[in-house]
Coordinates of N, CA and C in Angstrom, one line a residue:
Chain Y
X767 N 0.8 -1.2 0.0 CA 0.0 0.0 0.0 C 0.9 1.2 0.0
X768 N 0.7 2.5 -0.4 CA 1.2 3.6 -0.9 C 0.6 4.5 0.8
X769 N 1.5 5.5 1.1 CA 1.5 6.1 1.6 C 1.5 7.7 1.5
X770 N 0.6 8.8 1.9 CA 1.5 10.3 1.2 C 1.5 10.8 2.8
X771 N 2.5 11.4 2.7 CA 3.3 12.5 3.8 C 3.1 13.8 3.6
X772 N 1.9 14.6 4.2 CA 2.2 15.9 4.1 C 3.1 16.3 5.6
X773 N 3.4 17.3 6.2 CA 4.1 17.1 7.2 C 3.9 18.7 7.5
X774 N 3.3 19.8 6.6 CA 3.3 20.9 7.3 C 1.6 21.2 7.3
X775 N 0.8 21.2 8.4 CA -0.4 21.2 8.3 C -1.1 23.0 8.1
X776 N -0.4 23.3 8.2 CA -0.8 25.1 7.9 C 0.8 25.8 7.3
X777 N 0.5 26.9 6.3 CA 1.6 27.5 6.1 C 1.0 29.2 5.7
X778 N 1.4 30.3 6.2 CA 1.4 31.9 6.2 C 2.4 32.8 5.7
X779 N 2.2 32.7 4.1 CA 3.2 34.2 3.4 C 2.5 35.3 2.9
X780 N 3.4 36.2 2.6 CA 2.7 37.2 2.2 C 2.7 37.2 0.9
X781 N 1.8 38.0 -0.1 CA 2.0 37.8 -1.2 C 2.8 38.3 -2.0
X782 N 3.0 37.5 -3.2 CA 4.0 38.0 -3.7 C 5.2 37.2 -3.8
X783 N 5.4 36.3 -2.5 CA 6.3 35.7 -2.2 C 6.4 34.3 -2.7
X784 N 7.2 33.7 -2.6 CA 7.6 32.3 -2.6 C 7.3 31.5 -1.7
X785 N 6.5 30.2 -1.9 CA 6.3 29.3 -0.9 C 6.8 28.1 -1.2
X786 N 6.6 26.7 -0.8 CA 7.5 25.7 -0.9 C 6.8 24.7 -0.5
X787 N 5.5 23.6 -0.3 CA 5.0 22.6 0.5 C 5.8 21.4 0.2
X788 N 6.1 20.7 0.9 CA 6.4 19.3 1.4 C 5.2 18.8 1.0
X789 N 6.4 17.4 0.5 CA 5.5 16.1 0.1 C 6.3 14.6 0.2
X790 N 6.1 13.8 0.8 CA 6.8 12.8 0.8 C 6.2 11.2 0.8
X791 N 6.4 10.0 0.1 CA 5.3 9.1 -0.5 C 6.1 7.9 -0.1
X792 N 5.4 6.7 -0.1 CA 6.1 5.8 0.4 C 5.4 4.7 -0.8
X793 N 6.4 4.1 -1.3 CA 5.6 2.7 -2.1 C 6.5 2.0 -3.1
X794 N 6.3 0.7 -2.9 CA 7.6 -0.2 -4.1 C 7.3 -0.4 -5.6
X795 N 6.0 0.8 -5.8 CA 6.0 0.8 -7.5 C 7.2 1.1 -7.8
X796 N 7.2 1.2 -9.4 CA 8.3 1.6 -10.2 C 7.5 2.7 -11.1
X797 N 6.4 2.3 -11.3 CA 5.8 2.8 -12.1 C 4.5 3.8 -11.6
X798 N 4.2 5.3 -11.6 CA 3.4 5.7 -11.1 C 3.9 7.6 -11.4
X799 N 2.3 8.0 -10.6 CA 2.0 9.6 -11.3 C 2.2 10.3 -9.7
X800 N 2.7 11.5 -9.3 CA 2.3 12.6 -8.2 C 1.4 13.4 -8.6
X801 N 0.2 13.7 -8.1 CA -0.1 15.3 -8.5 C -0.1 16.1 -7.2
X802 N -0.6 17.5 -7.7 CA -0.8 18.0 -6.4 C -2.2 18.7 -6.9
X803 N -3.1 18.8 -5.9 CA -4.9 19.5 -5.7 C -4.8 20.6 -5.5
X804 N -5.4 21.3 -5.3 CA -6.0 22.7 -4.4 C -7.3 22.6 -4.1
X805 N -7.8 22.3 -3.1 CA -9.3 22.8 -3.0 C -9.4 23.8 -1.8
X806 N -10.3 25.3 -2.7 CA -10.6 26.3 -2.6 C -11.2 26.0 -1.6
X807 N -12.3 27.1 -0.7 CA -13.4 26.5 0.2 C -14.6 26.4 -0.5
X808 N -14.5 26.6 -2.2 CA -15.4 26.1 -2.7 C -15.8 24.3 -2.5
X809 N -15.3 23.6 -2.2 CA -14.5 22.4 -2.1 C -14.1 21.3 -3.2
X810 N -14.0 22.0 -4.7 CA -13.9 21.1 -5.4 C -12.3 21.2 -5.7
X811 N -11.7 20.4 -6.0 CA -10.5 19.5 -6.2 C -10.1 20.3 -7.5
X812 N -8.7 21.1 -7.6 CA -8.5 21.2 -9.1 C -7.5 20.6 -9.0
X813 N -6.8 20.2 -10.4 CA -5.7 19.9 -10.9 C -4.7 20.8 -10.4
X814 N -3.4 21.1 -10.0 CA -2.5 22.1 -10.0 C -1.3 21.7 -11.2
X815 N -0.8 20.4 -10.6 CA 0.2 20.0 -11.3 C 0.8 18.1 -11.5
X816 N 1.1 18.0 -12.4 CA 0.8 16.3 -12.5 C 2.5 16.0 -12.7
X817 N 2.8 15.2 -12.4 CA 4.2 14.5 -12.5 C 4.2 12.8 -12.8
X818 N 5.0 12.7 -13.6 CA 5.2 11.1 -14.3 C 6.5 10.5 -13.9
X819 N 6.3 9.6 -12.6 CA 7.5 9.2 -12.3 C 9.0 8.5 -13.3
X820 N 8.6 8.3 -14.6 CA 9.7 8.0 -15.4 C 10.7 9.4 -15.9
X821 N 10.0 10.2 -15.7 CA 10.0 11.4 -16.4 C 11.2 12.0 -15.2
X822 N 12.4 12.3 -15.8 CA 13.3 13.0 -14.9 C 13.2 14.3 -14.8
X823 N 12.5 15.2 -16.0 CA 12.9 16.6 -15.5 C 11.2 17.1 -14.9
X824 N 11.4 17.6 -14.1 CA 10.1 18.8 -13.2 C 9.3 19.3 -13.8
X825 N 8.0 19.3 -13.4 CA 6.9 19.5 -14.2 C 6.9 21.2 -13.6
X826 N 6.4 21.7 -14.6 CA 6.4 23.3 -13.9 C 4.9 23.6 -14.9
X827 N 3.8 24.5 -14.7 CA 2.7 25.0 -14.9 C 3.1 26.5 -14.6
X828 N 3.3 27.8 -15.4 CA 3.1 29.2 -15.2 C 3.4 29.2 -13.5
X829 N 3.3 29.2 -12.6 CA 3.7 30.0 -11.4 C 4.2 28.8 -10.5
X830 N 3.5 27.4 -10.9 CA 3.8 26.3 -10.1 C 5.0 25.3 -10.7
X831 N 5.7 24.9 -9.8 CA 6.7 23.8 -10.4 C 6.8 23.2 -8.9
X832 N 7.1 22.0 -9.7 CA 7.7 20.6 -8.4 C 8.9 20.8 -8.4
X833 N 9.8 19.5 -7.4 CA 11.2 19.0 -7.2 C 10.7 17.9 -7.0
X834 N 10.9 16.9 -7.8 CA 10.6 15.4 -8.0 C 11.6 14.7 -7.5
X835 N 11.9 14.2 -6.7 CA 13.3 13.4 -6.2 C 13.0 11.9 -6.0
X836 N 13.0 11.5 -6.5 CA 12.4 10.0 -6.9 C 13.2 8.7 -5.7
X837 N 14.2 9.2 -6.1 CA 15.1 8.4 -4.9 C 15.2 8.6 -3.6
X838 N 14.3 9.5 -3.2 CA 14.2 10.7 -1.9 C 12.5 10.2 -1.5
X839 N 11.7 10.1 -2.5 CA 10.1 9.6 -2.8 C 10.0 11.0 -1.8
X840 N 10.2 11.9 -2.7 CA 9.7 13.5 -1.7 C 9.6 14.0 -3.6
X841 N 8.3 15.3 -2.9 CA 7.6 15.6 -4.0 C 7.2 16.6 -3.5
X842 N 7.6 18.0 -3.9 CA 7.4 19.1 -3.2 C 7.0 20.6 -4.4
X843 N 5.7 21.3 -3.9 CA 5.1 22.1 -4.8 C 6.0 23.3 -4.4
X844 N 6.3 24.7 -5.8 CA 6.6 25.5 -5.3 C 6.0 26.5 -6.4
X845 N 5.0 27.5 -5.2 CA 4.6 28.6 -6.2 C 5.2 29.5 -5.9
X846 N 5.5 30.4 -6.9 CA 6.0 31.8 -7.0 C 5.0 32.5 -7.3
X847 N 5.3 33.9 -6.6 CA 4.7 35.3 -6.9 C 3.0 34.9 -6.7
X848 N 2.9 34.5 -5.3 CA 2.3 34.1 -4.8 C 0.6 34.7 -4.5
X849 N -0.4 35.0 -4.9 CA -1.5 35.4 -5.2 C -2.9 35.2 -4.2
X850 N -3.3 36.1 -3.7 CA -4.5 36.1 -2.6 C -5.4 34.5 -3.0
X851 N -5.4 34.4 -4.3 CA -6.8 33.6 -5.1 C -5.7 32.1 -4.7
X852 N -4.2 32.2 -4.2 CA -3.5 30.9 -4.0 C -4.2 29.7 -2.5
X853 N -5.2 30.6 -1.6 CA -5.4 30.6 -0.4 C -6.2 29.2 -0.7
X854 N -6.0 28.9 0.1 CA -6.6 26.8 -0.3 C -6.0 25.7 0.6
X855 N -6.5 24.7 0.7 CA -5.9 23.6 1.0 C -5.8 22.9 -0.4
X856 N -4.3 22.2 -0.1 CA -3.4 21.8 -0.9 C -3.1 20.7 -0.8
X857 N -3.0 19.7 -1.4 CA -3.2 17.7 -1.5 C -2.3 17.3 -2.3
X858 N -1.4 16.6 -1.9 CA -0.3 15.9 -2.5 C -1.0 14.7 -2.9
X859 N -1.3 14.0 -4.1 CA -1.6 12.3 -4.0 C -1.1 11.6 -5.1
X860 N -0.8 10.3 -4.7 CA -0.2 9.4 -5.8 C -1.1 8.6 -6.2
X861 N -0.6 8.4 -7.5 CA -1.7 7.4 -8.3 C -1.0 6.0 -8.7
X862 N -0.9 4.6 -9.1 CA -0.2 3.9 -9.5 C -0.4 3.7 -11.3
X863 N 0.5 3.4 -11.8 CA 0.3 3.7 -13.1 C -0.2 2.7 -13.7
X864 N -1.1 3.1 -14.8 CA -1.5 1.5 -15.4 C -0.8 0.4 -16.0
X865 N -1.4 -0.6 -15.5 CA -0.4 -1.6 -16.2 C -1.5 -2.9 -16.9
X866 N -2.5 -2.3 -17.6 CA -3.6 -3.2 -17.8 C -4.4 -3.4 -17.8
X867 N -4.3 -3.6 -16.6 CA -5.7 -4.8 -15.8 C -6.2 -3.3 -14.7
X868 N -5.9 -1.9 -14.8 CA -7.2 -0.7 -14.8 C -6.1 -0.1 -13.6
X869 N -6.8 0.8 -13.2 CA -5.5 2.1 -12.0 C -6.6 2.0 -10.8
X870 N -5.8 1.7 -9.6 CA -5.8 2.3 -8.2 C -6.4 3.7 -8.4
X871 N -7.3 4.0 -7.1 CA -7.8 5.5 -6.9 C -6.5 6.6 -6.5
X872 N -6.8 7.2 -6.7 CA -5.8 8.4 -5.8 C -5.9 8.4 -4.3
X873 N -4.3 8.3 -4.0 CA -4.1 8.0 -2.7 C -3.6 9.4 -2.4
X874 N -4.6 10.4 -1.2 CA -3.8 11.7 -0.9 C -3.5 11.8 0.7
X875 N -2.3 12.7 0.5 CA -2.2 13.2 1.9 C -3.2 14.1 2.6
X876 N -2.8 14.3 4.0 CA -3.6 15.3 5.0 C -4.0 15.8 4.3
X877 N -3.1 17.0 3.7 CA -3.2 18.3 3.4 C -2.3 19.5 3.9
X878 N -2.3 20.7 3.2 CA -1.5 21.5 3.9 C -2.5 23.2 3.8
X879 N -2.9 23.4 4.5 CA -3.8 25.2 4.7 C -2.6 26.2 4.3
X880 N -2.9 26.8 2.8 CA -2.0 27.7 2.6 C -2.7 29.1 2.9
X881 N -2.3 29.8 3.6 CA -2.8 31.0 3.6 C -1.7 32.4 3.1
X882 N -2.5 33.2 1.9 CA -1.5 34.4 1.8 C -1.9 35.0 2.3
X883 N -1.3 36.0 2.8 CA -2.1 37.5 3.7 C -1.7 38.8 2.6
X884 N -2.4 39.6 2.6 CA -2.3 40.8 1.9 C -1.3 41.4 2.4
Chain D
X588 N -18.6 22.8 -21.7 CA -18.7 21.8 -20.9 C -19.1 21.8 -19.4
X589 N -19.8 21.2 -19.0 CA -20.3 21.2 -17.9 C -19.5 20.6 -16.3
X590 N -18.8 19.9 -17.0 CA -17.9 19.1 -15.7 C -18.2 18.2 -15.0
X591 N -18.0 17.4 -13.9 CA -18.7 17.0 -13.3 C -19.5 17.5 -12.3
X592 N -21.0 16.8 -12.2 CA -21.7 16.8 -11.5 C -22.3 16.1 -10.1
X593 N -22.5 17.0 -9.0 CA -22.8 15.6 -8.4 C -24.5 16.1 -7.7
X594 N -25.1 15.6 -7.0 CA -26.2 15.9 -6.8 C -26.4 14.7 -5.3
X595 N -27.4 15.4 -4.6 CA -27.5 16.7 -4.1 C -26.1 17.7 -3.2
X596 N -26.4 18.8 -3.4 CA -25.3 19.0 -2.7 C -24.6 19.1 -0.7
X597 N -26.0 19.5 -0.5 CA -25.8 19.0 1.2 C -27.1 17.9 1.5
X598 N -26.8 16.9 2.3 CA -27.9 16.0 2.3 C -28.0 16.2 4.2
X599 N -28.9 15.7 5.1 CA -29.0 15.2 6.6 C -29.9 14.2 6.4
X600 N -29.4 12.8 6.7 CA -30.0 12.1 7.5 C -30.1 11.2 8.8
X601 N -30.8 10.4 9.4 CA -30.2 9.8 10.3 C -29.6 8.8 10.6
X602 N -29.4 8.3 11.5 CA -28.4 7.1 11.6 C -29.2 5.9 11.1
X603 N -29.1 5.2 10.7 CA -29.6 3.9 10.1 C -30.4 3.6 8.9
X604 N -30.5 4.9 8.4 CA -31.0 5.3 7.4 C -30.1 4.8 5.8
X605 N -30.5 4.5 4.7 CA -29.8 4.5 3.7 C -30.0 6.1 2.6
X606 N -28.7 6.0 2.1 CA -28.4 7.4 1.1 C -28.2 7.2 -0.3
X607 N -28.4 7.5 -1.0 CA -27.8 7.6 -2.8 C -27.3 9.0 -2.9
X608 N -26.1 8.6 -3.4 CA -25.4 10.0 -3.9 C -25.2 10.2 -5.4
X609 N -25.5 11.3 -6.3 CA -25.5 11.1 -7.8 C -24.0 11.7 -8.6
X610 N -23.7 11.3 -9.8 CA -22.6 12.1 -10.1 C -22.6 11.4 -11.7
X611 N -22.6 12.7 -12.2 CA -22.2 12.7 -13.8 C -21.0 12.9 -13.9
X612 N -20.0 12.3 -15.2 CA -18.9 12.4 -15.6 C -18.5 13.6 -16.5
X613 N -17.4 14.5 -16.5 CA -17.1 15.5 -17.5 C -17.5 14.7 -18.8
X614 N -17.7 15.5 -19.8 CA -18.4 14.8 -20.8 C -16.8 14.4 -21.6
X615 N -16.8 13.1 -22.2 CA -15.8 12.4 -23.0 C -15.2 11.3 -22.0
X616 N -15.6 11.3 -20.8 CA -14.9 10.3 -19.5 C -15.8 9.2 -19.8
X617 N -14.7 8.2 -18.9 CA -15.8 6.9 -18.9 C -15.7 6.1 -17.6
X618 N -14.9 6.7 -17.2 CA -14.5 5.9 -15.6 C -14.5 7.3 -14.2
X619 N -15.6 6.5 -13.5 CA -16.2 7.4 -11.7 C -15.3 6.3 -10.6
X620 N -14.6 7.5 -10.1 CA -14.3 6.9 -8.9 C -15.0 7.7 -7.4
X621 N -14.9 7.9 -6.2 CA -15.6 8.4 -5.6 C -14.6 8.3 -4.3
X622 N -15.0 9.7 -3.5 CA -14.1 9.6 -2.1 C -15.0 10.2 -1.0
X623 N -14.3 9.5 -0.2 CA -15.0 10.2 1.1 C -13.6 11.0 1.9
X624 N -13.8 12.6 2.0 CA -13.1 13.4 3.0 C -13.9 13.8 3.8
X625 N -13.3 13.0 5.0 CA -13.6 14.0 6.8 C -13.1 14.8 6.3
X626 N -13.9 15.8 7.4 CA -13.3 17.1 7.7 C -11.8 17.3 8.1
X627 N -11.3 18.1 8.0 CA -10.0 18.0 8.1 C -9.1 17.4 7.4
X628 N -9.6 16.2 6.8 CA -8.1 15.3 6.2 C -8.3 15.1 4.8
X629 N -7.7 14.1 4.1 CA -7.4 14.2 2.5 C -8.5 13.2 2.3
X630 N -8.9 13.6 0.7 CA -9.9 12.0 0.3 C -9.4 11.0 0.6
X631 N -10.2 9.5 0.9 CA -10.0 8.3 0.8 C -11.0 7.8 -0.3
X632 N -9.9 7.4 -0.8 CA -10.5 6.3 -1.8 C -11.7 5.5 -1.9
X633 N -12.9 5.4 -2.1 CA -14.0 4.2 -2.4 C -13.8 3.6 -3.2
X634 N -13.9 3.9 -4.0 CA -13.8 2.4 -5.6 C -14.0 3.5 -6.7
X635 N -14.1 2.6 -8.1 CA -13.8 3.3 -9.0 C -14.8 2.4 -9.9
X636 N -15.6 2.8 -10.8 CA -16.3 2.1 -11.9 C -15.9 1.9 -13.1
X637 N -16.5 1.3 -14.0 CA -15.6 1.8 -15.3 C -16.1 0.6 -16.3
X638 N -16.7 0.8 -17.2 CA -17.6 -0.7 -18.1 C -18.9 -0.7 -17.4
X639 N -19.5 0.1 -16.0 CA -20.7 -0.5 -15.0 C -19.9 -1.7 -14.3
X640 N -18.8 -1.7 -14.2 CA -18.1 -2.2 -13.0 C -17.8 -2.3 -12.2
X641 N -17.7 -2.3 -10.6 CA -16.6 -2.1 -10.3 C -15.2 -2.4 -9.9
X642 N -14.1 -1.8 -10.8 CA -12.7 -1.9 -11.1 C -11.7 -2.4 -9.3
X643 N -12.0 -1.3 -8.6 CA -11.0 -0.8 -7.7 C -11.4 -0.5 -6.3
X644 N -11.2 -1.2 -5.6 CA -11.8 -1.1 -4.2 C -11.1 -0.1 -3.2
X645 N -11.0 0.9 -2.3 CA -10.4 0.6 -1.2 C -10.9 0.1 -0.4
X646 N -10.7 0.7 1.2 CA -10.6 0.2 2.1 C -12.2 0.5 3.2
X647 N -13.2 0.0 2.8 CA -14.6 0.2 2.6 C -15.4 -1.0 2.9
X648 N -16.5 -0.5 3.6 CA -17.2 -2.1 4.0 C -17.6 -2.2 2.6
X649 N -18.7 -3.0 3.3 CA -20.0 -3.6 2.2 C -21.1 -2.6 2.4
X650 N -21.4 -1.6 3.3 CA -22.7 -0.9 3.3 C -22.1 0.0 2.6
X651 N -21.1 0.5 1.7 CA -21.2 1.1 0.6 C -21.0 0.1 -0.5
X652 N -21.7 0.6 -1.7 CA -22.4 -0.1 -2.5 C -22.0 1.3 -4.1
X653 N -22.1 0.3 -4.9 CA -22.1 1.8 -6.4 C -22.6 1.2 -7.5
X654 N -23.2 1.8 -8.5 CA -23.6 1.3 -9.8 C -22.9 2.6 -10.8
X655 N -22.7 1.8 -12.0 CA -22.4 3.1 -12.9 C -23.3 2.7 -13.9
X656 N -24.2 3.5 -14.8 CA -24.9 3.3 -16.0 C -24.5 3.6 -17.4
X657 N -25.0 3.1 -18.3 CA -24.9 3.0 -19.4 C -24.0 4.1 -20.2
X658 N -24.6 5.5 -19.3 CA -24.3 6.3 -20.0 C -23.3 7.1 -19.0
X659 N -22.3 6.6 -18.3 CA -21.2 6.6 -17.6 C -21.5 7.3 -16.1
X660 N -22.7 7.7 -16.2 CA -23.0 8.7 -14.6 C -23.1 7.2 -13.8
X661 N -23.1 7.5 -12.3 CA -23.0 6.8 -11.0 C -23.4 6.8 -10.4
X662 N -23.7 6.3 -9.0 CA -24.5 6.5 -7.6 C -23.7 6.0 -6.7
X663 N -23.4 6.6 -5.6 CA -22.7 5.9 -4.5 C -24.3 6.1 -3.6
X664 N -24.3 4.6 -3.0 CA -24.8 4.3 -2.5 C -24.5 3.9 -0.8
X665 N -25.1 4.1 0.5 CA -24.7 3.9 1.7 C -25.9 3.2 2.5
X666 N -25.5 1.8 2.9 CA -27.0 1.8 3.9 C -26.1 1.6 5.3
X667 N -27.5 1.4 6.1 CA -27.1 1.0 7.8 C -26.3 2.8 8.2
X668 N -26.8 4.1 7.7 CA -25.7 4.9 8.0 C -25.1 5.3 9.2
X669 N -23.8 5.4 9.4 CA -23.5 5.5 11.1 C -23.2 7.3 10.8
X670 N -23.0 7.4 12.5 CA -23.0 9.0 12.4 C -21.2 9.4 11.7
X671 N -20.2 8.0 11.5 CA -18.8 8.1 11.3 C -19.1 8.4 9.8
X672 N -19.9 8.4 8.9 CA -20.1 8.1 7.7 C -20.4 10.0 7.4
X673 N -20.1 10.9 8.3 CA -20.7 12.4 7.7 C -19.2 12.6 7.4
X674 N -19.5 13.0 5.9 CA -18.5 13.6 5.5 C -18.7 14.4 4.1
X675 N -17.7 15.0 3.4 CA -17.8 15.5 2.3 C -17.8 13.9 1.2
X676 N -18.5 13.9 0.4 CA -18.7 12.8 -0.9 C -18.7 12.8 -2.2
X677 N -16.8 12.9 -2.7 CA -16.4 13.4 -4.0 C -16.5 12.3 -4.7
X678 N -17.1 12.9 -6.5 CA -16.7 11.9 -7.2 C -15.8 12.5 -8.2
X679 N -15.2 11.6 -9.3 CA -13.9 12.1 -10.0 C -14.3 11.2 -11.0
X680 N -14.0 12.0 -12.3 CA -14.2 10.9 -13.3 C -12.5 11.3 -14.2
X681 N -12.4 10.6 -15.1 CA -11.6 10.6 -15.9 C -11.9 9.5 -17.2
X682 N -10.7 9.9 -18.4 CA -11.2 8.5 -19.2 C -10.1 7.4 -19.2
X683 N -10.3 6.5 -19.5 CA -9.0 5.3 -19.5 C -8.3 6.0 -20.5
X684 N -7.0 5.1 -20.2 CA -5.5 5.7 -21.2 C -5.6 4.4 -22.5
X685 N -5.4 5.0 -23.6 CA -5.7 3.8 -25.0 C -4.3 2.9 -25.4
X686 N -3.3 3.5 -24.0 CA -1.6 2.7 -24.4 C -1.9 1.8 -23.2
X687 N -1.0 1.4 -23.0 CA -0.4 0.3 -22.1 C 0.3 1.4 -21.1
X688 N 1.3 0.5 -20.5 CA 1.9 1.1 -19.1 C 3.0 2.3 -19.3
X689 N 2.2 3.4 -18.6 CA 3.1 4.7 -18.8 C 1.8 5.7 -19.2
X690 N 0.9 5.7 -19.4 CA 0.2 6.3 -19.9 C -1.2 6.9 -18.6
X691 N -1.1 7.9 -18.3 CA -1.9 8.3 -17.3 C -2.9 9.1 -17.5
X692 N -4.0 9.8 -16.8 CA -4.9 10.9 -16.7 C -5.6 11.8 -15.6
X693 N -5.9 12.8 -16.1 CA -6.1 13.5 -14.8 C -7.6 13.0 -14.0
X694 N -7.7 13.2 -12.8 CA -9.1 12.8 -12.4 C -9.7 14.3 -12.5
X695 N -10.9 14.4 -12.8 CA -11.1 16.4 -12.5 C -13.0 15.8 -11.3
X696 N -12.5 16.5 -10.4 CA -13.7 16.4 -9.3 C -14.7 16.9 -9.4
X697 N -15.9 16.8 -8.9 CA -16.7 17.3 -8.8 C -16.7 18.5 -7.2
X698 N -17.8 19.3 -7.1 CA -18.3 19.9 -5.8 C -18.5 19.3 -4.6
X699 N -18.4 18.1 -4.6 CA -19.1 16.9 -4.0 C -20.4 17.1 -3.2
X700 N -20.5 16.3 -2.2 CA -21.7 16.0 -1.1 C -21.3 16.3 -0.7
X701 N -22.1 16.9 0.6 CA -22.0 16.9 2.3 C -22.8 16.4 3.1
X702 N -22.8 15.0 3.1 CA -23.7 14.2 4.2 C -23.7 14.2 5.6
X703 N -24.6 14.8 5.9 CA -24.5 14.8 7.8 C -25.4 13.4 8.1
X704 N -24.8 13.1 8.9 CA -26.1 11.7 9.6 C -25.6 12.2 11.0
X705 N -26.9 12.3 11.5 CA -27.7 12.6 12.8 C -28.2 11.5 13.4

């Protein structure tokens, strides 16, 4: 069974700034996806950013990019220039990749409460 | 496009009572998975449909229950409801990948439920 490690349960920057969440996974696939969530207090789930564990270089999206450390099984988001609308709880989860016979659900951590302050 | 859907969006009922929860797929998907988040913590996995299947189990009795129909929407179903069972009730659809291993997709969520049992 797959494990995810969030490890900071709240985090407070100001905007503008740089943030950094921790992510850390535990599991003997070889083969498998990270993403990371946001849900608003609207509470629906969006996509932020997806990563393909074969895949060595960092997935980056406009303000968001990982550090994928595969050998570390740490998986950590980082936004820049950091935006009031970033305010959310944030979900690291792993998926196992298909191999056929159909995919495992998404397995997520806690969570992490990012708050920007004006 | 519409997204997914889920219906209704806050439900109360009481303990021992049975529930249906509804949920349409973004349109072009063909596979519903569905989660239950407590308050506070990350989704856990329920199962996943996919053919009117179901594919993928977690870690779930038997008084949850699911059907998917023809035309890919879903029902999570709950009987015997205990008051442990109030939570938010996401579903996520996606479509299968048409390669073999290496080939992944995003889940995109719905709003989900909010079942209270009293």
């Amino acid at each position: 069974a797959q494990t995810v490690t969030q490890s900071q349960p709240e985090m407070s920057v100001q905007e503008a700034e740089t943030v950094t969440l921790s992510c850390t996974y535990d599991t003997s696939e070889n083969n498998y996806y990270l993403f990371w969530y946001k849900q608003p207090p609207s509470r629906q789930m969006i996509l932020v950013i997806r990563q393909e564990a074969y895949k060595q270089q960092n997935a980056t999206e406009n303000r968001f990019s990982v550090n994928f450390q595969k050998a570390a099984k740490s998986f950590s988001l980082k936004i820049s220039d950091s935006q009031l609308g970033d305010t959310a709880m944030y979900f690291c989860a792993f998926m196992k990749g298909y191999s056929g016979g159909g995919a495992d659900g998404l397995t997520f951590g806690k969570g992490t409460h990012l708050i920007i302050q004006p | 496009d519409a997204g997914v859907t889920q219906s209704p969006t806050h439900l109360i009922k009481t303990r021992g009572q049975q529930v249906t929860l509804r949920c349409s797929p973004k349109s072009g998907h063909d596979t519903v998975s569905w989660y239950q988040q407590a308050l506070g913590q990350g989704p856990q996995f329920i199962f996943q449909y996919y053919e009117e299947e179901e594919r993928q189990r977690g870690n779930f009795p038997d008084r949850f229950s699911g059907h998917q129909f023809p035309n890919y929407s879903s029902e999570l179903n709950v009987n015997a409801l205990l008051l442990g069972d109030s939570a938010l009730y996401l579903c996520a659809s996606s479509s299968r990948p048409t390669g073999s291993v290496g080939r992944g997709t995003e889940a995109f969520f719905g709003q989900g439920t909010r079942l209270t049992v009293v």
